[in-house]
């Protein structure tokens, strides 16, 4: 067992591959990446920025699958081992009691969070502008859509996996109507997952001094926060703007357990940045976008799923102890 | 009494001036505009986009006063007749129980709404980006700040003056981090003025066909909605983008009484557009921005306060019957 | 009679006012400008950028009247003296034989050209983008719409008042889909006013050396060219971009009689630039936009109608001999 | 013989390769792509967006060859089999009778259309802005330049291979002066290939609802339309704007035989989108730009040449019956 | 004599007008502004942003006069009283020994500084981009041009009126190639007015916290620094960006006597901001741009010349004691 | 010995590889490129745009190493053969006597120039904006920082390796505060490396006629100029803007020996342009950026180090005779 206890899931069958000998990085890639190639099913253009959770002894997930019209759809996928996934041929459909929001136009960048015995799905939903859509499923077969959490324009909504101080909490990144060139992470409270308030600023891009860095343009929460004895472990993406576009990399932060809008540690360097052909080349070059993480408390293993180049899905691994050591030694809040 | 009953206030002493003989417009300007000149007090640069309500037999209000640093402050003002105002020399300060949001950096474009026996103040508040600040006063002396209603970026938050279906309702216009070149009006629900949800789209700029019109770029709610027998009367501003900048004009809409996100009528032409030197020239040329309206049910009179050229405050008048006739004959939802 | 013969009209009753004593400019303003104020009729917002021609002993014209929705409409106007105009309460409607283009969405910046015994109307027409609309009238009562001359995006189409070398000729300024920040004048040929070709470049903004000047951003033809013994006299507008927007001024050029895409003279300084309150302030500040000119060969008088601040209509005068002297002494092609 | 008759050429020796077994797509790539590599001749930087036609038992074409200055030149190429091409070492030169347009500055994105027993060349020509150049050859040795068809700014001009209703017809995409972020396809008529008129809107990018799709930014005609019993088959490119630039993909439409500005079918999904290293990486990443198609009526085979990444030339194949099935089942006009 | 000694000039005949009774501001306008109207001579469009110094018992200066081409020229002006100026009909010409820089294309925003017994002229000079031109005159008749001080892009170069620590010092504001939306003040050293180095940052726009203020976009030095017993008094302009363009206002700072890149005091509020028709309306609305100041040590009077709306020249006054009081009480460095 | 004498170093052990047989280009790549891969040391993200010089029988250099925060650092590297480099694990630190500029925030794109028996380091330094930092070392162990040469904003500062006419000379490219979309090369003089003046324009991007070419957007000096009998040989980069970003290629110019701001020859075509996976793909796609060259007078060999894709370092070779032949035959100044 590791020093830092990982609550939540304790998965003996988590996908795993040891760090390659020559690799000294705290996070390393799966050797057979992309774990899910772009043409995972014939009717899609690409599959990425997707959410995987343990489900009934195996794994299930909600995947961003851009179809051949490049429309952004959500689809269900299942896997025994977290490596080979069967992706649904049809887009995911939600039932919804509220006619005003029931028309599902687009969905992208989903997260799935186990909470109150259910699986909540959070995604970027188009309702007169992109905002945070919210729904749930019990079985990955029927899905029910709730009210959108916020007004447009918002992206990267991520629920915490339990109530804190009796309230639900959601991270999100307020945005604009385009390819937003800014973005801070905020946290909002709710008692019922319908009405949200008490909005708190969590963290900003690193703008200090104007120095170039990997997280200087915008940042956004990645997988849902992982509870540890020292705080909520949050993987997040940060964006650097080059003369030829955005580059998305991954870092991590540790949030206060009780007041998770307070950041205790935050990686100054990135953990992983586009550095392979499947991350550097594709629908959008130089994108590495984490959306899900699986953990094993007994071994301290973490497996991270991330979108690569807006095209396919990568997998990476780390050991929680090593990660905490790195985070604390390389922290700049 | 007019056909359309105006609930809310019934003010015999409402500021009023009959329509000039040669003027055929449904809304006409006060002859001595600007009713509040830019240097209403020596320490300010300008006073505009401000909120006036009846108070203890006279009038009180919260005013946007840009100081000589061009910092945007809120100040209290009082008047016996709604014409001559005494503006406070000091900026309005809120008490606040929540340290995370208590630091008051900037406030602009306030509205004041009588609700539940209090006066609620809504303004554009800078909390890591502009969003909707909320507070209240009982006496225009002590003010208390509540939680911000929404995440950034938002502007033009306007509360309804009573609960509808048991819930508070707020109009707002989601924005971006700059001089937003777009903007729709949305409506949000709340049971307690702290947590907000059930966000509904109300209306968009007139983009149909790409035809040039006065409300093609963005729109935003003005004075708080006025209850009538036929629906909520909403004055709002619309923006046209010329080759030399934005032009702000005023129109009106009638919203459903019970589902006020449903628009029943909406003026295709504007009601008032910058057309005088104090509206065309100043800190920002060509701005006419309504923020408050006073009504008299017995006579059907409405007096509208509006910011002019981001510099001073104008006053305009209309008769509710004439306005409804015009609105219905010139409506395009 | 003046040295340079003005063909075309010879109008004894042309509007005229001598140059004020203290004014040394070659073109001077009418003392009672704006000759047509913005509220010439109650249903319009503004009237400007409009075309006047002699008609049946008096004057008639097609006017750009933005209505109270700020929709851009064309309206007929008539006048006995060229000073007082009666503007139609209704927008001008064209009959049209071609259903594909018959839907008249918007029309602005009209010119009227007497040609082949008719009055041709050219305007900026919205057909999936702004392009050059074309029609004609015999009586300023019934108007017939022909095919659009060009593909979008185009503005400032101006016909020559007679065929040259057996062909009709049209000046125009190719544009983009917005508030175009560039623009040259081109000339196109036609045998039938339906099919156009043999496109020739006429002149560009003055970009040489990057030096600031009044015509550095874009230029566009104004009134239809006036035939003289020395060439076609073209008044045109030029645009300078300041840090706060565009400024429109007026200059003149003399085009070759037979090959009118060849420029013989062109004013290096402007003839008239926004310098009065009605030109500097209004819907768009700092706009002086000529669209029509009346001439009298016997006296050499020229009266120029121009839009002022996208709001009202101004009138200015010059003497053709003085103008030619100035043009030749201050020419830079 | 296929159900849908392909008029025009009937080429037994069309390049062809059957669909790979594992590939279910209606259009598939040539296995040895890029069929023409970037350094096809030593003096060029790249060769792409080019036009191939059957010629004297083999194939000839006009190719966009950017030289080592990155100047955009046209060059002649010849091939026996449509696979191996000999590209001229020198740029193509036109004779021209009109001095005003004879100076050939730049030429790019050519199409070649057999019409009236000749081979017409259409390209993007720089004449004070990009517009549609037009010329012809009988032998791919001597080329003669005609008048430019339109005023700037225009791109992607494509002639129909025969007169329709007695008139020549040209598709084109009006543009702006830069890397145009919009663009609809229009059709224009001509009786003589010199004067053009009767401009008709054909189709727009898919803007409906603001939903992301592969053809949401701009579209442009590709190879010249192929006559079939059911209409003109048009391959076209569509553009999606990501946060890191444009992506060009290929779709198809079926235009009415007699009124080819009326679209009968149009692919909602793309047919082919950048998905290989030579399409994703190069001078401009993520470009797949079709410019020519060869057909065989007897077998229903179609071979499509397309530019890849603004760098080299790809080849793809389809069967007309399968294509029509797909087009009709996946159509959204 | 005032408490703070003003070295430099001691002018009994400085233009002066007492503060109007109702005016409580520390700086007040001349009652007959604009002191120099836009048509000060017939051949110019406008006269503003200009430099006045005491000269031979009266006053002389170098003025920015945009001619009727809107070319930016420098012209000499003379005055007995500092109120009525005779402006030269011809543009100022420099002799120059260095052919590489001798071609004088444009000159604008001049300053004149008495130094080493001469009058140095500094202006914004176009040498492959705007940079700081430098020259001198002894008599305001013959002018000699020296080397440009810096590389492009630079504006608002201002020399100190004496050497400090044995070196010449120049303030400037590095810029970009357009209407620069940023700008800090720097200081550079020179031993010979030809070679410059030891560049020091002086002050930035007020960006702290993103709060709106009058000097948030860019700042630039105005008149040459005035030596006082407490430091160098620098009037400067600051710019605010509204949705409709830039607004230029005036503030003041006190720089260290020996290390003048160190700011001791700086006005948080502005001293003067566009608030009259001649400042709000003209070639560029809302510009108040100080370029020269005259001082009288005996009386403590300061007269400030400033450009108004890029059109004409205004004059304003203050008392040095009052100014220092204000500066110290309202300082935020 | 070659016809054109290469002064400076005469290195028998220069890295070298003959031109591959099939390659007819005047400059060819090293077959084992990237000569320095991105992960040359574990603590960096990338290594590129770096400077190598002969040092004590081997080679030393200053390298741009972006660390894992993507902060831009300088690091020392050493090599015996110019192929295998040992890169320091720590960032290079300068001693500095001037507290105002001693804080070293960022450094990038270094050049190293042997001059006066020392090695001068020039880099892009962040001092309230990017400008040209300057320092020196004698041993590549201790480095001393001098004054910044210029005011911001500047990049690509390159010293000449000896005084000319008794003065030091520096090339640079004035820039703006972002990813500058323009840029000319200038030359400045100094007598002491502290004060700079006599700024001369050297050359501009090729804007003539608006024709697309590889050096149309901006240009910047590469390795320090190489003295030859015919002038200073300057390798430089040029930038083309595609719809998807900048492309950086390499050309060469020959500058006058005594007045090196006068260009005698300049390559119209590029010498090398991104054309391999390591140049087309990486942190910034399509970048080929030369920063250092090694020469051997006896053999006429030149080895050029260049940054590839802002990720790794490439090596290329040429023969000076062949290069001069090419330059003269393909010159367009």
mmCIF file of N, CA, C and O in Angstrom, chain A residues 150-203:
data_model
loop_
_atom_site.group_PDB
_atom_site.id
_atom_site.type_symbol
_atom_site.label_atom_id
_atom_site.label_comp_id
_atom_site.label_asym_id
_atom_site.label_seq_id
_atom_site.Cartn_x
_atom_site.Cartn_y
_atom_site.Cartn_z
ATOM 1 N N UNK A 150 -24.479 25.486 -16.013
ATOM 2 C CA UNK A 150 -24.155 26.915 -16.058
ATOM 3 C C UNK A 150 -24.697 27.560 -17.327
ATOM 4 O O UNK A 150 -25.134 26.882 -18.256
ATOM 5 N N UNK A 151 -24.613 28.868 -17.334
ATOM 6 C CA UNK A 151 -24.860 29.625 -18.552
ATOM 7 C C UNK A 151 -23.680 29.410 -19.509
ATOM 8 O O UNK A 151 -22.562 29.120 -19.079
ATOM 9 N N UNK A 152 -23.892 29.559 -20.825
ATOM 10 C CA UNK A 152 -22.738 29.628 -21.713
ATOM 11 C C UNK A 152 -21.890 30.845 -21.298
ATOM 12 O O UNK A 152 -22.444 31.804 -20.707
ATOM 13 N N UNK A 153 -20.630 30.866 -21.586
ATOM 14 C CA UNK A 153 -19.861 29.932 -22.367
ATOM 15 C C UNK A 153 -18.926 29.252 -21.394
ATOM 16 O O UNK A 153 -18.201 29.913 -20.652
ATOM 17 N N UNK A 154 -18.953 27.933 -21.423
ATOM 18 C CA UNK A 154 -18.173 27.194 -20.449
ATOM 19 C C UNK A 154 -17.723 25.876 -21.063
ATOM 20 O O UNK A 154 -18.352 25.360 -21.984
ATOM 21 N N UNK A 155 -16.606 25.362 -20.545
ATOM 22 C CA UNK A 155 -16.069 24.100 -21.038
ATOM 23 C C UNK A 155 -15.342 23.406 -19.895
ATOM 24 O O UNK A 155 -15.035 24.013 -18.874
ATOM 25 N N UNK A 156 -15.065 22.133 -20.088
ATOM 26 C CA UNK A 156 -14.279 21.375 -19.134
ATOM 27 C C UNK A 156 -14.901 21.354 -17.738
ATOM 28 O O UNK A 156 -14.236 21.588 -16.739
ATOM 29 N N UNK A 157 -16.187 21.067 -17.702
ATOM 30 C CA UNK A 157 -16.862 20.855 -16.425
ATOM 31 C C UNK A 157 -16.485 19.489 -15.853
ATOM 32 O O UNK A 157 -16.507 18.488 -16.567
ATOM 33 N N UNK A 158 -16.116 19.455 -14.583
ATOM 34 C CA UNK A 158 -15.693 18.207 -13.940
ATOM 35 C C UNK A 158 -16.267 18.168 -12.529
ATOM 36 O O UNK A 158 -15.954 19.031 -11.704
ATOM 37 N N UNK A 159 -17.084 17.169 -12.235
ATOM 38 C CA UNK A 159 -17.664 16.975 -10.899
ATOM 39 C C UNK A 159 -16.669 16.301 -9.964
ATOM 40 O O UNK A 159 -15.881 15.454 -10.389
ATOM 41 N N UNK A 160 -16.723 16.647 -8.698
ATOM 42 C CA UNK A 160 -16.010 15.868 -7.690
ATOM 43 C C UNK A 160 -16.783 14.574 -7.423
ATOM 44 O O UNK A 160 -18.008 14.557 -7.504
ATOM 45 N N UNK A 161 -16.093 13.498 -7.036
ATOM 46 C CA UNK A 161 -16.759 12.199 -6.904
ATOM 47 C C UNK A 161 -17.524 12.022 -5.595
ATOM 48 O O UNK A 161 -18.048 10.930 -5.356
ATOM 49 N N UNK A 162 -17.540 13.025 -4.771
ATOM 50 C CA UNK A 162 -18.417 12.963 -3.586
ATOM 51 C C UNK A 162 -18.743 14.375 -3.152
ATOM 52 O O UNK A 162 -18.076 15.326 -3.558
ATOM 53 N N UNK A 163 -19.772 14.492 -2.273
ATOM 54 C CA UNK A 163 -20.091 15.804 -1.702
ATOM 55 C C UNK A 163 -18.995 16.211 -0.719
ATOM 56 O O UNK A 163 -18.392 15.356 -0.060
ATOM 57 N N UNK A 164 -18.789 17.487 -0.646
ATOM 58 C CA UNK A 164 -17.801 18.026 0.306
ATOM 59 C C UNK A 164 -18.535 19.058 1.148
ATOM 60 O O UNK A 164 -19.129 19.990 0.597
ATOM 61 N N UNK A 165 -18.520 18.853 2.462
ATOM 62 C CA UNK A 165 -19.303 19.750 3.309
ATOM 63 C C UNK A 165 -20.768 19.727 2.944
ATOM 64 O O UNK A 165 -21.467 20.733 3.051
ATOM 65 N N UNK A 166 -21.218 18.573 2.476
ATOM 66 C CA UNK A 166 -22.626 18.427 2.158
ATOM 67 C C UNK A 166 -23.043 18.928 0.796
ATOM 68 O O UNK A 166 -24.209 18.832 0.423
ATOM 69 N N UNK A 167 -22.106 19.436 0.031
ATOM 70 C CA UNK A 167 -22.478 19.994 -1.270
ATOM 71 C C UNK A 167 -21.696 19.344 -2.405
ATOM 72 O O UNK A 167 -20.533 18.989 -2.262
ATOM 73 N N UNK A 168 -22.375 19.278 -3.534
ATOM 74 C CA UNK A 168 -21.687 18.861 -4.753
ATOM 75 C C UNK A 168 -20.778 19.992 -5.215
ATOM 76 O O UNK A 168 -21.053 21.165 -4.976
ATOM 77 N N UNK A 169 -19.732 19.616 -5.895
ATOM 78 C CA UNK A 169 -18.811 20.632 -6.384
ATOM 79 C C UNK A 169 -18.405 20.319 -7.818
ATOM 80 O O UNK A 169 -18.192 19.163 -8.170
ATOM 81 N N UNK A 170 -18.311 21.365 -8.577
ATOM 82 C CA UNK A 170 -17.991 21.230 -10.007
ATOM 83 C C UNK A 170 -16.880 22.212 -10.357
ATOM 84 O O UNK A 170 -16.986 23.413 -10.072
ATOM 85 N N UNK A 171 -15.855 21.688 -11.010
ATOM 86 C CA UNK A 171 -14.853 22.557 -11.631
ATOM 87 C C UNK A 171 -15.318 22.902 -13.044
ATOM 88 O O UNK A 171 -15.976 22.095 -13.701
ATOM 89 N N UNK A 172 -14.953 24.083 -13.515
ATOM 90 C CA UNK A 172 -15.254 24.417 -14.914
ATOM 91 C C UNK A 172 -14.325 25.534 -15.367
ATOM 92 O O UNK A 172 -13.605 26.130 -14.566
ATOM 93 N N UNK A 173 -14.336 25.798 -16.636
ATOM 94 C CA UNK A 173 -13.484 26.835 -17.215
ATOM 95 C C UNK A 173 -14.322 27.775 -18.080
ATOM 96 O O UNK A 173 -14.567 27.500 -19.252
ATOM 97 N N UNK A 174 -14.771 28.900 -17.518
ATOM 98 C CA UNK A 174 -15.506 29.889 -18.310
ATOM 99 C C UNK A 174 -14.723 30.258 -19.571
ATOM 100 O O UNK A 174 -13.489 30.406 -19.519
ATOM 101 N N UNK A 175 -15.432 30.412 -20.681
ATOM 102 C CA UNK A 175 -14.819 30.541 -21.999
ATOM 103 C C UNK A 175 -15.499 31.649 -22.790
ATOM 104 O O UNK A 175 -16.286 32.411 -22.254
ATOM 105 N N UNK A 176 -15.162 31.738 -24.048
ATOM 106 C CA UNK A 176 -15.892 32.653 -24.923
ATOM 107 C C UNK A 176 -16.525 31.859 -26.048
ATOM 108 O O UNK A 176 -16.613 30.636 -25.983
ATOM 109 N N UNK A 177 -17.008 32.564 -27.063
ATOM 110 C CA UNK A 177 -17.779 31.902 -28.105
ATOM 111 C C UNK A 177 -16.919 31.278 -29.191
ATOM 112 O O UNK A 177 -17.457 30.716 -30.141
ATOM 113 N N UNK A 178 -15.592 31.351 -29.079
ATOM 114 C CA UNK A 178 -14.741 30.818 -30.132
ATOM 115 C C UNK A 178 -13.705 29.854 -29.593
ATOM 116 O O UNK A 178 -13.968 29.102 -28.653
ATOM 117 N N UNK A 179 -12.513 29.861 -30.189
ATOM 118 C CA UNK A 179 -11.395 29.040 -29.708
ATOM 119 C C UNK A 179 -10.673 29.825 -28.612
ATOM 120 O O UNK A 179 -9.570 30.317 -28.794
ATOM 121 N N UNK A 180 -11.346 29.914 -27.470
ATOM 122 C CA UNK A 180 -10.990 30.793 -26.361
ATOM 123 C C UNK A 180 -9.494 30.925 -26.099
ATOM 124 O O UNK A 180 -8.822 29.929 -25.815
ATOM 125 N N UNK A 181 -8.937 32.139 -26.151
ATOM 126 C CA UNK A 181 -7.499 32.330 -25.879
ATOM 127 C C UNK A 181 -7.189 32.684 -24.428
ATOM 128 O O UNK A 181 -6.214 33.364 -24.156
ATOM 129 N N UNK A 182 -8.028 32.277 -23.507
ATOM 130 C CA UNK A 182 -7.794 32.531 -22.084
ATOM 131 C C UNK A 182 -8.545 31.446 -21.328
ATOM 132 O O UNK A 182 -9.306 30.681 -21.935
ATOM 133 N N UNK A 183 -8.404 31.373 -20.005
ATOM 134 C CA UNK A 183 -9.210 30.425 -19.270
ATOM 135 C C UNK A 183 -8.649 30.033 -17.917
ATOM 136 O O UNK A 183 -7.568 29.451 -17.828
ATOM 137 N N UNK A 184 -9.405 30.333 -16.876
ATOM 138 C CA UNK A 184 -9.089 29.950 -15.508
ATOM 139 C C UNK A 184 -10.011 28.812 -15.075
ATOM 140 O O UNK A 184 -11.097 28.634 -15.612
ATOM 141 N N UNK A 185 -9.594 28.095 -14.054
ATOM 142 C CA UNK A 185 -10.457 27.067 -13.468
ATOM 143 C C UNK A 185 -11.196 27.656 -12.265
ATOM 144 O O UNK A 185 -10.578 28.289 -11.407
ATOM 145 N N UNK A 186 -12.508 27.482 -12.247
ATOM 146 C CA UNK A 186 -13.358 27.897 -11.134
ATOM 147 C C UNK A 186 -14.008 26.663 -10.511
ATOM 148 O O UNK A 186 -14.057 25.599 -11.111
ATOM 149 N N UNK A 187 -14.561 26.868 -9.328
ATOM 150 C CA UNK A 187 -15.308 25.808 -8.640
ATOM 151 C C UNK A 187 -16.661 26.366 -8.219
ATOM 152 O O UNK A 187 -16.750 27.487 -7.715
ATOM 153 N N UNK A 188 -17.717 25.574 -8.407
ATOM 154 C CA UNK A 188 -19.065 25.994 -8.027
ATOM 155 C C UNK A 188 -19.699 24.947 -7.125
ATOM 156 O O UNK A 188 -19.380 23.760 -7.232
ATOM 157 N N UNK A 189 -20.606 25.390 -6.259
ATOM 158 C CA UNK A 189 -21.283 24.519 -5.293
ATOM 159 C C UNK A 189 -22.733 24.246 -5.709
ATOM 160 O O UNK A 189 -23.353 25.093 -6.350
ATOM 161 N N UNK A 190 -23.240 23.108 -5.279
ATOM 162 C CA UNK A 190 -24.656 22.830 -5.491
ATOM 163 C C UNK A 190 -25.156 21.881 -4.410
ATOM 164 O O UNK A 190 -24.415 21.021 -3.922
ATOM 165 N N UNK A 191 -26.420 22.045 -4.053
ATOM 166 C CA UNK A 191 -27.024 21.103 -3.098
ATOM 167 C C UNK A 191 -27.807 20.015 -3.803
ATOM 168 O O UNK A 191 -28.218 19.040 -3.194
ATOM 169 N N UNK A 192 -28.102 20.213 -5.066
ATOM 170 C CA UNK A 192 -29.022 19.314 -5.753
ATOM 171 C C UNK A 192 -28.623 19.012 -7.200
ATOM 172 O O UNK A 192 -29.386 18.418 -7.942
ATOM 173 N N UNK A 193 -27.463 19.463 -7.637
ATOM 174 C CA UNK A 193 -26.994 19.272 -9.022
ATOM 175 C C UNK A 193 -27.843 20.034 -10.040
ATOM 176 O O UNK A 193 -27.687 19.809 -11.242
ATOM 177 N N UNK A 194 -28.724 20.900 -9.590
ATOM 178 C CA UNK A 194 -29.536 21.696 -10.519
ATOM 179 C C UNK A 194 -29.202 23.180 -10.369
ATOM 180 O O UNK A 194 -28.978 23.865 -11.358
ATOM 181 N N UNK A 195 -29.184 23.660 -9.152
ATOM 182 C CA UNK A 195 -28.876 25.060 -8.879
ATOM 183 C C UNK A 195 -27.433 25.147 -8.383
ATOM 184 O O UNK A 195 -27.038 24.408 -7.486
ATOM 185 N N UNK A 196 -26.672 26.052 -8.955
ATOM 186 C CA UNK A 196 -25.249 26.168 -8.630
ATOM 187 C C UNK A 196 -24.915 27.580 -8.165
ATOM 188 O O UNK A 196 -25.462 28.556 -8.673
ATOM 189 N N UNK A 197 -24.012 27.674 -7.208
ATOM 190 C CA UNK A 197 -23.637 28.995 -6.714
ATOM 191 C C UNK A 197 -22.329 28.937 -5.956
ATOM 192 O O UNK A 197 -21.583 27.973 -6.016
ATOM 193 N N UNK A 198 -22.059 30.024 -5.218
ATOM 194 C CA UNK A 198 -20.819 30.090 -4.442
ATOM 195 C C UNK A 198 -19.622 29.727 -5.328
ATOM 196 O O UNK A 198 -18.895 28.760 -5.054
ATOM 197 N N UNK A 199 -19.483 30.508 -6.366
ATOM 198 C CA UNK A 199 -18.425 30.273 -7.350
ATOM 199 C C UNK A 199 -17.091 30.762 -6.807
ATOM 200 O O UNK A 199 -16.991 31.869 -6.291
ATOM 201 N N UNK A 200 -16.083 29.929 -6.902
ATOM 202 C CA UNK A 200 -14.756 30.263 -6.368
ATOM 203 C C UNK A 200 -13.702 30.120 -7.448
ATOM 204 O O UNK A 200 -13.710 29.141 -8.209
ATOM 205 N N UNK A 201 -12.800 31.058 -7.458
ATOM 206 C CA UNK A 201 -11.664 30.957 -8.360
ATOM 207 C C UNK A 201 -10.671 29.949 -7.811
ATOM 208 O O UNK A 201 -10.331 29.984 -6.629
ATOM 209 N N UNK A 202 -10.198 29.055 -8.666
ATOM 210 C CA UNK A 202 -9.253 28.025 -8.231
ATOM 211 C C UNK A 202 -7.836 28.356 -8.691
ATOM 212 O O UNK A 202 -6.940 28.522 -7.890
ATOM 213 N N UNK A 203 -7.654 28.427 -9.987
ATOM 214 C CA UNK A 203 -6.317 28.805 -10.455
ATOM 215 C C UNK A 203 -6.353 29.362 -11.872
ATOM 216 O O UNK A 203 -7.283 29.126 -12.622
#
